[in-house]
XYZ file of C-alpha atoms in Angstrom:
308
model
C -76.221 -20.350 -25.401
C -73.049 -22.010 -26.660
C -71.293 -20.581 -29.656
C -69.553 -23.168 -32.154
C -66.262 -21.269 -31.309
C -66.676 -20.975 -26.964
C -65.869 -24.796 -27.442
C -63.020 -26.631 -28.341
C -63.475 -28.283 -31.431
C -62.429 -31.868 -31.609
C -61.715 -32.607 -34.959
C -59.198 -29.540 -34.576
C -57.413 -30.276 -31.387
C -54.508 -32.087 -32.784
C -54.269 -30.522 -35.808
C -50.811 -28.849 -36.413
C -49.981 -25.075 -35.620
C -49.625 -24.484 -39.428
C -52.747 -25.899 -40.677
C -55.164 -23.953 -38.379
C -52.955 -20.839 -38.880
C -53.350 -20.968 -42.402
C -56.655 -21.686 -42.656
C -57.612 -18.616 -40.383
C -55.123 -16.375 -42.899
C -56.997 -17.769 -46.045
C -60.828 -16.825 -44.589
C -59.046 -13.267 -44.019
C -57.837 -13.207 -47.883
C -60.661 -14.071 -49.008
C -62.855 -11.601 -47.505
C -60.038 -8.922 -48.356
C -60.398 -10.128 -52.485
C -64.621 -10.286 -52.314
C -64.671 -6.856 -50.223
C -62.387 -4.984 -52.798
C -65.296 -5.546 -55.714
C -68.090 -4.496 -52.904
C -66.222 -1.285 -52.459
C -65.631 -0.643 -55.765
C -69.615 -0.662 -56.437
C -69.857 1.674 -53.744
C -72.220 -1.643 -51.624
C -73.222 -0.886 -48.454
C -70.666 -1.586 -45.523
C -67.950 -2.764 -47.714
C -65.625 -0.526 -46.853
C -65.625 -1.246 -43.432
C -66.182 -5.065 -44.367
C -63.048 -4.671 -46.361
C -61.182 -3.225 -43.066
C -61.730 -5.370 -40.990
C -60.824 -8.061 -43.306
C -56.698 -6.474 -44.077
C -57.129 -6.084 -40.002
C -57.640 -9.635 -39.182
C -55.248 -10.714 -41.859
C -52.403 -8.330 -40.701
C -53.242 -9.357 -37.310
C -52.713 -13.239 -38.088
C -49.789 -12.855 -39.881
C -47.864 -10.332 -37.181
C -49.056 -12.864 -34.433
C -48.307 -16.129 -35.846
C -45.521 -14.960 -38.277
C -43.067 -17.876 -36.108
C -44.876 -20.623 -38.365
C -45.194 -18.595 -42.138
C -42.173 -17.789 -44.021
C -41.185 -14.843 -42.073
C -39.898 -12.711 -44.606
C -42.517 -12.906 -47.076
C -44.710 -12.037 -43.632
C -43.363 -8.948 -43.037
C -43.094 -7.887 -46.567
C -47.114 -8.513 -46.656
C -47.523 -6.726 -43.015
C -46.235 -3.722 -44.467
C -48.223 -3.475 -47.587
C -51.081 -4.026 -45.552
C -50.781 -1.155 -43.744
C -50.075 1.213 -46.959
C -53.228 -0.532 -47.842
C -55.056 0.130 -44.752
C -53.906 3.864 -44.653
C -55.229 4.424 -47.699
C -58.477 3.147 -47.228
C -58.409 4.738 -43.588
C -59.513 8.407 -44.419
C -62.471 7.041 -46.358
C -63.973 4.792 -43.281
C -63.066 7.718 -41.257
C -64.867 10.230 -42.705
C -68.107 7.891 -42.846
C -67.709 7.250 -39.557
C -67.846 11.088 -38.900
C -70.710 11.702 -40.758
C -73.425 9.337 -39.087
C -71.338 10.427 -35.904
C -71.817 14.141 -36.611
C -75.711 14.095 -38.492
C -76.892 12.224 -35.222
C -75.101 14.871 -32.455
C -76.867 17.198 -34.875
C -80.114 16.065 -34.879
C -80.094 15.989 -31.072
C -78.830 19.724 -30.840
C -81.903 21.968 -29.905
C -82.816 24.703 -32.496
C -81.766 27.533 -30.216
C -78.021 26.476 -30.648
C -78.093 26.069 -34.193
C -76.223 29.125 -35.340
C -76.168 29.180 -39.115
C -76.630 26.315 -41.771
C -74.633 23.822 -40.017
C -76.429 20.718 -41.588
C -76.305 22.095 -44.684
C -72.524 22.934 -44.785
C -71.774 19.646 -43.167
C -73.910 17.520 -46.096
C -72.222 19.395 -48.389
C -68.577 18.967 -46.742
C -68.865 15.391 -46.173
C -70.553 14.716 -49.856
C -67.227 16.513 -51.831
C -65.187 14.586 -49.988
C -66.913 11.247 -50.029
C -66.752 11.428 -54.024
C -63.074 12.629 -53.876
C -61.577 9.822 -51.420
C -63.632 7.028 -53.116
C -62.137 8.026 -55.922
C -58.691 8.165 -54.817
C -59.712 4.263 -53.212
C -60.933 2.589 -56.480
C -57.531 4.447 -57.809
C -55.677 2.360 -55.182
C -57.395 -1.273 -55.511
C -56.624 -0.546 -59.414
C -52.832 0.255 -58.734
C -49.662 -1.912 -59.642
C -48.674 -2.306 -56.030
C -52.263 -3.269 -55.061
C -51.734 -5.680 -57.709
C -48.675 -7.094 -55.994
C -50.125 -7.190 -52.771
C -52.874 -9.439 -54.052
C -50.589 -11.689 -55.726
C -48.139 -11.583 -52.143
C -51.190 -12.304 -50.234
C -51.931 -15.716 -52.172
C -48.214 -16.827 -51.676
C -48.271 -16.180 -47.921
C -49.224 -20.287 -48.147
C -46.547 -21.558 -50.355
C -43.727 -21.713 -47.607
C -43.873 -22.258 -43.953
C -41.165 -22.691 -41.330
C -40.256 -26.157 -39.603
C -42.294 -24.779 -36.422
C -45.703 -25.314 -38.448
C -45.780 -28.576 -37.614
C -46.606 -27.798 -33.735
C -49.696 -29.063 -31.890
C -51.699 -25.699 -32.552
C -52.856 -26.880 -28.931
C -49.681 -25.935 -27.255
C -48.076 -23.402 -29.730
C -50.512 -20.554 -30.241
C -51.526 -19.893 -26.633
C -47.492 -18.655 -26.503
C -47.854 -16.676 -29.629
C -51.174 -15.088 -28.417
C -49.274 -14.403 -25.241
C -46.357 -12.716 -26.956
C -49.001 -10.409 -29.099
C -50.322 -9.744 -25.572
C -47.087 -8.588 -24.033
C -46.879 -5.941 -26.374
C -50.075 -4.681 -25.432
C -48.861 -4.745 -21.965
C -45.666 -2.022 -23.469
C -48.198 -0.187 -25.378
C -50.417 0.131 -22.263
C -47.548 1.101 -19.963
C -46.378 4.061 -22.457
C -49.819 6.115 -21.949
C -48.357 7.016 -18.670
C -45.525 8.738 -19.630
C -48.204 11.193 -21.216
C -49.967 13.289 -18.330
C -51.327 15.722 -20.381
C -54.241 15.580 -23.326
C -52.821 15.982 -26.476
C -51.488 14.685 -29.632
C -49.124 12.363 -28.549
C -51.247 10.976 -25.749
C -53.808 10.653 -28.227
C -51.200 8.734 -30.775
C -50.219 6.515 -27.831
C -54.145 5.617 -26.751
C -54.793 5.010 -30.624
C -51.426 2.351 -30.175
C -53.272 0.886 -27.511
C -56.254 -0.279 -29.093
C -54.681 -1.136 -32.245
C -52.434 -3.534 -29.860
C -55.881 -4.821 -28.332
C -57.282 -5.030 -31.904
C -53.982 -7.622 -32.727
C -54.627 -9.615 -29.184
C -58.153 -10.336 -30.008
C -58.055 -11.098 -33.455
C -55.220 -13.528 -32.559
C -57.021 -15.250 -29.833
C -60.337 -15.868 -32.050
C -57.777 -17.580 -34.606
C -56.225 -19.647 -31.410
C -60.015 -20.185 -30.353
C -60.161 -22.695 -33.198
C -58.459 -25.039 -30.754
C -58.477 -23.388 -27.562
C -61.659 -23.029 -26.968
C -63.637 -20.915 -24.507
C -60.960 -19.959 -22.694
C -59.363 -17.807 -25.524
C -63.227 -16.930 -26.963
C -63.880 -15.043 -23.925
C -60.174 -13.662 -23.773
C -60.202 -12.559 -27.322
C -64.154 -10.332 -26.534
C -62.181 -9.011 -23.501
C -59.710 -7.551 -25.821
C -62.462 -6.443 -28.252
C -64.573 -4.423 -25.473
C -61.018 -3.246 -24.777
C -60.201 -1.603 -28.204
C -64.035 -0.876 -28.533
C -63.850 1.899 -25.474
C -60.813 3.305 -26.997
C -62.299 3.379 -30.230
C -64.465 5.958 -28.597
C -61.437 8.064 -27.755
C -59.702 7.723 -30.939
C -63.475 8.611 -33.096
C -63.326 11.788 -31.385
C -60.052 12.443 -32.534
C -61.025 12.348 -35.746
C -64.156 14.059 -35.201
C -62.151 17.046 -33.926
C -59.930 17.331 -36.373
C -62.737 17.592 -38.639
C -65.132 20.038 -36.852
C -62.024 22.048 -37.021
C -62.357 21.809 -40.595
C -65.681 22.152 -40.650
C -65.923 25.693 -38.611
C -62.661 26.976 -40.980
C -64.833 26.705 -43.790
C -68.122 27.977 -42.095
C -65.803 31.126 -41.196
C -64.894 31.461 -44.621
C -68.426 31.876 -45.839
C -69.043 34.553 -43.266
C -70.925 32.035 -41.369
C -70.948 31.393 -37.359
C -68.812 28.739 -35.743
C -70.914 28.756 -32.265
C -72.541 25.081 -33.077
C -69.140 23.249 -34.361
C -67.509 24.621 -31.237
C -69.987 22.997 -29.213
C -69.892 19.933 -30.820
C -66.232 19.910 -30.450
C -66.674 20.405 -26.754
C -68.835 17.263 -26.523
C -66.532 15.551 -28.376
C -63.601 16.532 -26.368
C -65.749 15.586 -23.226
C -66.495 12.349 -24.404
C -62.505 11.587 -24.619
C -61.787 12.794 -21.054
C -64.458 10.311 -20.528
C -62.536 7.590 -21.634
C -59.174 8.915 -20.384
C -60.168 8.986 -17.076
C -62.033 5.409 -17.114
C -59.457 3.524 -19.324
C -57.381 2.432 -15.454
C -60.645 0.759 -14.688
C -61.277 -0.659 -17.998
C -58.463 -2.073 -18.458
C -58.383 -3.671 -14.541
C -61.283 -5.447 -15.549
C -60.388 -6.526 -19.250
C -57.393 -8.204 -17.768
C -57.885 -9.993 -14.763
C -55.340 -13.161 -14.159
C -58.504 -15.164 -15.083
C -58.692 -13.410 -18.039
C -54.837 -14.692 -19.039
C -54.583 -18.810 -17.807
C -54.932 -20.229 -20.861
C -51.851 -18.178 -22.175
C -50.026 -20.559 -20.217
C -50.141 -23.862 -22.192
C -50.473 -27.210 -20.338
């Protein structure tokens, strides 16, 4: 079946570079505004909602900055990600949680050294209330406050180039987004071993993927199939990595997790074990991401980047 977006849409095809740019930026605003009040209510999948939302909208404007008032671009680019770190810890540790309660409920009694599920509820409950309290202290801050009010002026100004066929001047910008994600990828090898800084450079990887796909579903307004099935290329790409960089954080915080067990005189035997899955389950991803990303970029993949 046909999506909407797998086809060009004519009414959009000769619309300027500016117009369909900006009207992909506002939908991203938008969301950001209505997800901040979800999250504040504590509403199910907000946070997350509200992510993905300062994602795509940091994503637009670092990709199609060439027809926005590039100053006022970057300035927003950078608040976003304060923003986004400081929502990040929160979306991370309920990612862990549903990560870590399932891998639990699948461990067999025998291995279950100590109250594990116990001292993880009550681990990831303290610090639930703590970091959603340290968010709602953020979305209430003065320089939240300017953000919002820099986000609605990102459509005040644009630059002479706006007024491009969108046609022919976001497959190039797309492109350029791309060749970064090109660097990125190239810069895992100079890390042979597991560890931090090969971790740091996969996590660069798919948050260059991330930008390449959320770019070429804004180009797919007048593109067309061609960059719809680019742009879920790039998402499966970022998605397998997102495996890898999960488990990061999972580590970090079974590491936690065990400190405090030890602490209380209990046994660390089942977060070890967990660990080692999780570890596994990165070497996993390590050792397929040549493969992956073979087949997530094929020459096919990449025409359209090419305008006519």
């Amino acid at each position: 079946m046909t999506t909407k977006q797998e086809s060009a849409v004519p009414a959009l095809a000769g619309q300027r570079a500016g117009d369909v740019v900006g009207a992909y930026l506002r939908e991203q605003v938008d969301v950001v505004l209505f997800q901040e009040g979800r999250v504040r209510h504590r509403e199910p999948d907000a946070l997350r909602r509200l992510r993905v939302g300062v994602r795509r909208l940091r994503s637009g404007l670092e990709a199609f900055h060439r027809f926005l008032d590039a100053d006022h671009a970057r300035f927003v680019v950078a608040e976003l990600c304060w923003f986004n770190t400081m929502l990040g810890d929160a979306r991370d540790l309920e990612m862990v949680q549903a990560r870590l309660n399932g891998q639990i409920a699948l461990t067999p009694p025998v291995l279950m050294r100590g109250p594990v599920a116990a001292r993880a509820g009550k681990f990831f409950t303290g610090r639930r209330i703590e970091l959603h309290t340290r968010v709602v202290s953020t979305l209430d801050s003065e320089r939240q406050a300017g953000l919002r009010v820099a986000m609605e002026r990102i459509f005040d100004h644009s630059s002479p180039d706006a007024s491009l066929a969108a046609a022919s001047a976001l497959p190039g910008e797309v492109a350029r987004s791309y060749r970064r994600l090109e660097s990125r990828m190239a810069a895992v090898a100079e890390y042979r071993h597991p560890g931090p800084e090969r971790d740091e450079a996969l996590h660069d990887v798919r948050k260059a993927a991330k930008c390449v796909w959320d770019a070429s579903m804004a180009a797919a307004q007048v593109c067309g199939r061609p960059a719809v099935r680019f742009g879920k290329q790039m998402r499966d790409l970022q998605r397998f990595l997102g495996v890898h960089q999960d488990s990061v954080v999972c580590r970090r915080l079974l590491r936690a997790l065990s400190d405090e067990a030890e602490e209380h005189g209990e046994s660390a035997f089942t977060y070890g074990l967990l660990y080692a899955r999780e570890e596994h389950r990165a070497h996993d991803v390590e050792h397929g991401l040549p493969g992956e990303w073979r087949q997530r970029t094929r020459s096919k993949h990449r025409q359209w980047l090419t305008p006519a």
